[in-house]
Amino acid sequence: MAAGADDLAALADRFRATRALTEALVAPLSDADASIQSMEDASPGKWHLAHTTWFWETFLLREHAPGYQLHREDWPFLFNSYYEAEGARISRAARGLLSRPSLAEVLEWRAVVNEAMAPLLDDPALAPLIALGVAHEQQHIELLLTDIKHALFQNPLGPAMWDGAPPAAAAPVAPMGWHAHPGGIALVGHQGEGFAFDNEGPRHRVLLEPFALADRLVTNGEWDAFIADGGYRNARLWLADGWGWVQREAITAPLYWREDQHFTHQGWQTRDAHAPVTHISHFEADAFATWAGARLPTEFEWEAIAAAHDPAGGNQLDAAAPPLPTGSAGLFGDGWQFTRSAYLPFPGFRVADGAVGEYNGKFMSGQVVLRGASCATVRGHSRASYRNFFYPHQRWQFTALRLAKDV
Amino acid sequence: MAAGADDLAALADRFRATRALTEALVAPLSDADASIQSMEDASPGKWHLAHTTWFWETFLLREHAPGYQLHREDWPFLFNSYYEAEGARISRAARGLLSRPSLAEVLEWRAVVNEAMAPLLDDPALAPLIALGVAHEQQHIELLLTDIKHALFQNPLGPAMWDGAPPAAAAPVAPMGWHAHPGGIALVGHQGEGFAFDNEGPRHRVLLEPFALADRLVTNGEWDAFIADGGYRNARLWLADGWGWVQREAITAPLYWREDQHFTHQGWQTRDAHAPVTHISHFEADAFATWAGARLPTEFEWEAIAAAHDPAGGNQLDAAAPPLPTGSAGLFGDGWQFTRSAYLPFPGFRVADGAVGEYNGKFMSGQVVLRGASCATVRGHSRASYRNFFYPHQRWQFTALRLAKDV
Amino acid sequence: MAAGADDLAALADRFRATRALTEALVAPLSDADASIQSMEDASPGKWHLAHTTWFWETFLLREHAPGYQLHREDWPFLFNSYYEAEGARISRAARGLLSRPSLAEVLEWRAVVNEAMAPLLDDPALAPLIALGVAHEQQHIELLLTDIKHALFQNPLGPAMWDGAPPAAAAPVAPMGWHAHPGGIALVGHQGEGFAFDNEGPRHRVLLEPFALADRLVTNGEWDAFIADGGYRNARLWLADGWGWVQREAITAPLYWREDQHFTHQGWQTRDAHAPVTHISHFEADAFATWAGARLPTEFEWEAIAAAHDPAGGNQLDAAAPPLPTGSAGLFGDGWQFTRSAYLPFPGFRVADGAVGEYNGKFMSGQVVLRGASCATVRGHSRASYRNFFYPHQRWQFTALRLAKDV
Amino acid sequence: MAAGADDLAALADRFRATRALTEALVAPLSDADASIQSMEDASPGKWHLAHTTWFWETFLLREHAPGYQLHREDWPFLFNSYYEAEGARISRAARGLLSRPSLAEVLEWRAVVNEAMAPLLDDPALAPLIALGVAHEQQHIELLLTDIKHALFQNPLGPAMWDGAPPAAAAPVAPMGWHAHPGGIALVGHQGEGFAFDNEGPRHRVLLEPFALADRLVTNGEWDAFIADGGYRNARLWLADGWGWVQREAITAPLYWREDQHFTHQGWQTRDAHAPVTHISHFEADAFATWAGARLPTEFEWEAIAAAHDPAGGNQLDAAAPPLPTGSAGLFGDGWQFTRSAYLPFPGFRVADGAVGEYNGKFMSGQVVLRGASCATVRGHSRASYRNFFYPHQRWQFTALRLAKDV
């Protein structure tokens, strides 16, 4: 892929905008806020700031910036995430024990790396790697937001990351409508234009049977009805692993719910019945769908409908402001949508060589695919072919539910 | 489905043969052998004898035999497996603490139920339920064999369930050949003739890309080469969950391996380099395939090739004799073959009403599909559409590996 | 210690009586009953039968019977308990997975060893070791009884080890009376006459302050009052570790209690309000004492009073019959009595050389001392100086409570 | 106890000095340093700052300062430690998730409380409670120092809390000498003059046999010899619980050791062979003593010798400087010394009424007594009767070993 001058300028802009957005988002965080870790699945905010910087230093500056010296020789051990090829690293669970380096020191490192990157932004040969780095940092922006939300939630004081009035109530939702699809052979996977992760290809044919996909997400109010109908106590609605999880963890509602409130980046707020439900697990989504006489879509059904929608539309992240689902039209935004598809390689998928090849392929077991984008996804990051993936019990992301049915 | 007189007679024969086979298989077991439980995944032999009998008593005799009295009022609590609709039951992990009822008492129960079943075998209306009961008991025959093997393996004395000389060495295997498939739209799932489990349907179309499937299973000798090449120490070969499992459990070889021996129902025996490797996990199968430059087949690829093979062929269980993989031709026998397919419902699948509806559908999360049949599968039990399923780390079944590749 | 001919004859009688008692006690057990293990703290009945036999074979026959051949070369690995000096052994938790050797094979081994022991019983030089072996086997008789009770309790059928009518109700107990002691310097520890374990010495002086010890055990009825008064819900009554245990394990009553019944070797029976409470933990005993305005005695206070009582008196085990607390006079019998004393070495205690030195000393951390004897203690086994010891949360023994107070 | 004007002035000075010392010690800590928690046993530095302040607010200001308003209504839930009588509180393990309130906010609270306390310091009726509060804060000063050391140790960067050169090497130690004691009846426990914790009384008589106590602590160099002799691999040296701990945790050296270095508040430093060994568990201390042919003293033996030594002598904490064992003469300082005594109530001990009664009594199970004082103990805090206590596996305190022997 040869990147032209215009493309390069646009990529450089995206690099700078993404780096700046990361930094703007953490502005409200104290050194301690940015250092705590609430569970092994989540990382401290400071860690995200540093890990994304490590990525640029490791894969761009160290390899391609003549004479570049590592900012600190012993930091890569701390901020490598899971790249076996890049050597040892501290265990995930211990990331919350790093009071040093401080938030200020990490921000200083970011500034150094941002400056050192400037000359490389003009090099067309590096454009693919830079595009990958931008996408990588955008992913961590979303994780940073969901991880800090989870960390602040642990605090009985219910601290807010952002102050200010909560948004106005959403308008009442209309009855659910459906996008019908006649079935047939469809092409899915990334088209080859623009950046995509390795796991989005190869583009290939799939056979679809006729189906319909809901034209909006399930709402908090609809979820209240599921609860009121005993949804969390009826074993028949649940997958066996899900029922075990519900009982073992004593689950009775989505994450962050408490009576008629839910926890947000603005602290505890009254829940909006018309807003999409978020922070549900795959198990919960599947049980709700069964209860509703519907089912989850496959990832290919979702993609076949989404291909006709604007991936940059809907409620996504534009600036350093608290993300909150509000109920957008279209297929994208508000929350990542569970599919019934296991996260598996597409036909013909090959793991890339080198450390970058560890990016996605090795996670293709035990996880489920989510599609779309959430209110915490940087606008411009997602695509119709984008495959997000989590374990079926996880729910600290902005996860949501769009029903499907056979027709 | 109307069952004619001939069909009914054949079904009654299968009922009697299956019940008799179960009982013949446990003849070598002592009361204590039949009572111990080596792990939560496995059940005591006595439990299988009783649970299969509970099935007949609960779904046939209690419902359809006029005046039938439960053999013991308090036994269903002990021998219900997981049917929520059939009420409470002891926890799986506690099955090995039941020294009472004794093996002799359970065998007596079996005789009572066998006799009580006789009149029902002539009722065409019950034929579908009886066919299900037979298939259910055949499944438990295989579990009984694999569970008792695992239990005896725990004993440092290495006790044999069956005495006698081990089989003669297998003939050297030929280099691996391939069944090529041109791709296209294939019909998969059960045809509608004869018995099948709910999870095998609905029959539906799938789109296949050109591929090839190996004409034999991977052997012990080939697995030795994988080990010698550091297969268990090379993170790049493994799925992330698999690599975590290898490290956490310190896995270095298939289950039951010890130096040049492996544990069998005849105790510790020298391993045959030409026999198929068994007792591997999905993680191991996937890593081996990656190492070999191949991949696992999808369940549909497997089925497309298997449709042309005899499901009653190969090395399967015919009589009360120690099962051992020997290397059969065809697609069936020796070991269940891992696919890369997650265990998910087919398009249009609906969970059946009633307790029987709990049979399969609720397990459709987190497990992978295996196809074929093993040396411990009752001959006649399997089909091209048969879907077996286990968690990716489990390996106490006779699990095996048939490679696939793109062409 | 020179053992005279009369002493030797008496010792030989005790050897034969003890071995015979062990075997008579297990007569009601099936092969499976004798093989199951309900928790890591407990062992299968068969294991006790074998381990006591291993003791004679290892420390007597192997060392002192010319030409004696081990009955089976690979059994010591199975039946060594914890003697590091005697080599490797299977993990405690795996004892319940040994279906082989069978109960019958173990009983056959017992007969072989009993016969082989005959000539050694006349050797005065071996008398001390034989006395130790007898005491060791008597200890295992009590463990065998409490372990099998715990195992049968796991079975929802509530099977009885012994049939027959439960004992008649105990007579109403009198109000608690007190044995007063004026304090002063007392001599405690074994006197030097007759057999004692190493941990009972050296005999030494202790200083006692004036105190009083109850003249009977706390009853089931008194424990009912403690429960009715919220004893299990009042944190102030409990030691910190005890309160943690109560909450973590959701403890609300002694072990084996269910409504107005308790589980016994004769199955579920109505509880007798006048019989001593048993199967309580040290934590529970301490909380009850605090609730009652009393305290636990020290082990030396207990011994100072017990010195004037008959250690062979009270309700102890005489024959192969179900043990049950009934409320005996004197200091011995019915249940082992908790003291507040940690299990520590006496001044001047030295661990003996050799494997036998592992007997007691190494357990002197984290456990508490119990004194007396229970209804499952072989009469003749206990002494005023006898020190039993368990972890403070354990309660599957016949543990009981005798209050003390300052005066 | 009537407190005269001079006493009151001295107490007020101690109040101010102790509060100021706490604050001076945390001066090097960042907000994040003060917020992290490395294990459930330890607390964040900020938590100690707040908890000690909660103590003053709860037991002094709220009760005795007319019109005092809680600084924040919702902070007591966060900073109550374990006082059941003072209501609910967050779980210990979650203390490290509190990024808010910030270190600055907590220090502000401290200033408010310090000022509000001023008038109460003149009230003779409050002197006992104030003395308790001072002692309480002194205890937390030591915990703050040991907890932050443990937290910084988790960081692979090995950050130092204090910079500056390490101390000069200690002078070579002389061969171990012994304080001999002839035995007899001794009086132990607090005398009744000055402040003491409830667990130090009642003063009572104990009977001692002749013994000797070492005149110095065991050194790092002597511990090296224990390691070199296979001390950590020889089961016979260890208590059973200790041997289980060594194997389960793969223990091979004291905490904080790495090759010839150890981790200190000044980061990684070369270990001084002549300095006392610290950061050992009771299990390790007991094993070393057995290896050395000695034993641990009882707490009463220790106290009988210590009565003749200056409790304010030796290497203890005087100012905001890094604590480090250096090898002091006398019985106090450098490290808390393990005794063989279980932590049990003294004869006649009664738990005090009210929340303050929860101070010590409820911990009297499962822990062992340590005596003396460490380099992190505020000088003036300890006494000959002072009883410190920890679980036998814990070793993040400055724990040390002084041998004893029978004579």
mmCIF file of N, CA, C and O in Angstrom, chain C residues 6 34 60-61 115-116 119 143 195 209 213 220 240 242 245 363 371 389:
data_model
loop_
_atom_site.group_PDB
_atom_site.id
_atom_site.type_symbol
_atom_site.label_atom_id
_atom_site.label_comp_id
_atom_site.label_asym_id
_atom_site.label_seq_id
_atom_site.Cartn_x
_atom_site.Cartn_y
_atom_site.Cartn_z
ATOM 1 N N ASP C 6 4.960 -61.097 83.060
ATOM 2 C CA ASP C 6 3.539 -60.763 83.189
ATOM 3 C C ASP C 6 3.183 -59.572 82.308
ATOM 4 O O ASP C 6 2.179 -59.572 81.595
ATOM 5 N N ALA C 34 -15.599 -48.599 52.932
ATOM 6 C CA ALA C 34 -14.249 -48.539 53.495
ATOM 7 C C ALA C 34 -13.278 -47.782 52.598
ATOM 8 O O ALA C 34 -12.129 -47.558 52.983
ATOM 9 N N LEU C 60 8.312 -52.940 63.116
ATOM 10 C CA LEU C 60 8.570 -54.175 63.852
ATOM 11 C C LEU C 60 9.077 -55.287 62.936
ATOM 12 O O LEU C 60 10.204 -55.760 63.072
ATOM 13 N N LEU C 61 8.233 -55.697 61.994
ATOM 14 C CA LEU C 61 8.578 -56.893 61.212
ATOM 15 C C LEU C 61 9.795 -56.660 60.319
ATOM 16 O O LEU C 61 10.714 -57.470 60.286
ATOM 17 N N GLU C 115 -0.116 -62.715 62.277
ATOM 18 C CA GLU C 115 0.555 -63.990 62.497
ATOM 19 C C GLU C 115 2.061 -63.802 62.609
ATOM 20 O O GLU C 115 2.714 -64.360 63.487
ATOM 21 N N ALA C 116 2.597 -62.964 61.728
ATOM 22 C CA ALA C 116 4.043 -62.738 61.749
ATOM 23 C C ALA C 116 4.485 -62.045 63.031
ATOM 24 O O ALA C 116 5.629 -62.186 63.470
ATOM 25 N N PRO C 119 5.708 -64.136 67.147
ATOM 26 C CA PRO C 119 6.978 -64.414 67.842
ATOM 27 C C PRO C 119 7.582 -63.166 68.501
ATOM 28 O O PRO C 119 8.268 -63.283 69.525
ATOM 29 N N LEU C 143 -10.039 -42.494 64.981
ATOM 30 C CA LEU C 143 -10.126 -41.775 63.709
ATOM 31 C C LEU C 143 -10.981 -42.536 62.704
ATOM 32 O O LEU C 143 -11.761 -41.947 61.956
ATOM 33 N N PHE C 195 3.063 -46.696 79.473
ATOM 34 C CA PHE C 195 3.283 -46.052 78.187
ATOM 35 C C PHE C 195 2.742 -44.618 78.174
ATOM 36 O O PHE C 195 1.713 -44.314 78.777
ATOM 37 N N GLU C 209 -3.195 -20.602 89.365
ATOM 38 C CA GLU C 209 -3.960 -19.681 90.208
ATOM 39 C C GLU C 209 -5.262 -20.392 90.584
ATOM 40 O O GLU C 209 -5.688 -21.328 89.905
ATOM 41 N N LEU C 213 -13.323 -26.016 87.893
ATOM 42 C CA LEU C 213 -13.618 -26.722 86.640
ATOM 43 C C LEU C 213 -14.987 -27.381 86.783
ATOM 44 O O LEU C 213 -15.293 -27.992 87.818
ATOM 45 N N ASN C 220 -26.410 -30.584 75.002
ATOM 46 C CA ASN C 220 -27.111 -30.149 73.791
ATOM 47 C C ASN C 220 -28.174 -29.099 74.113
ATOM 48 O O ASN C 220 -28.355 -28.129 73.373
ATOM 49 N N ALA C 240 -11.323 -13.513 66.723
ATOM 50 C CA ALA C 240 -11.346 -12.964 65.358
ATOM 51 C C ALA C 240 -11.287 -14.075 64.307
ATOM 52 O O ALA C 240 -12.048 -14.075 63.339
ATOM 53 N N GLY C 242 -12.237 -17.091 64.675
ATOM 54 C CA GLY C 242 -13.488 -17.836 64.780
ATOM 55 C C GLY C 242 -14.624 -17.117 64.071
ATOM 56 O O GLY C 242 -15.418 -17.735 63.357
ATOM 57 N N TRP C 245 -14.335 -17.603 60.485
ATOM 58 C CA TRP C 245 -14.745 -18.966 60.117
ATOM 59 C C TRP C 245 -16.269 -19.087 60.098
ATOM 60 O O TRP C 245 -16.845 -19.646 59.161
ATOM 61 N N PHE C 363 3.909 -31.161 65.102
ATOM 62 C CA PHE C 363 2.585 -30.566 64.987
ATOM 63 C C PHE C 363 2.359 -29.418 65.963
ATOM 64 O O PHE C 363 1.255 -28.907 66.082
ATOM 65 N N ARG C 371 -8.208 -32.505 76.127
ATOM 66 C CA ARG C 371 -7.899 -33.498 77.145
ATOM 67 C C ARG C 371 -9.099 -34.395 77.380
ATOM 68 O O ARG C 371 -10.232 -34.060 77.026
ATOM 69 N N PHE C 389 -4.783 -33.114 70.099
ATOM 70 C CA PHE C 389 -4.619 -31.773 69.521
ATOM 71 C C PHE C 389 -5.246 -31.715 68.141
ATOM 72 O O PHE C 389 -5.140 -32.661 67.354
#
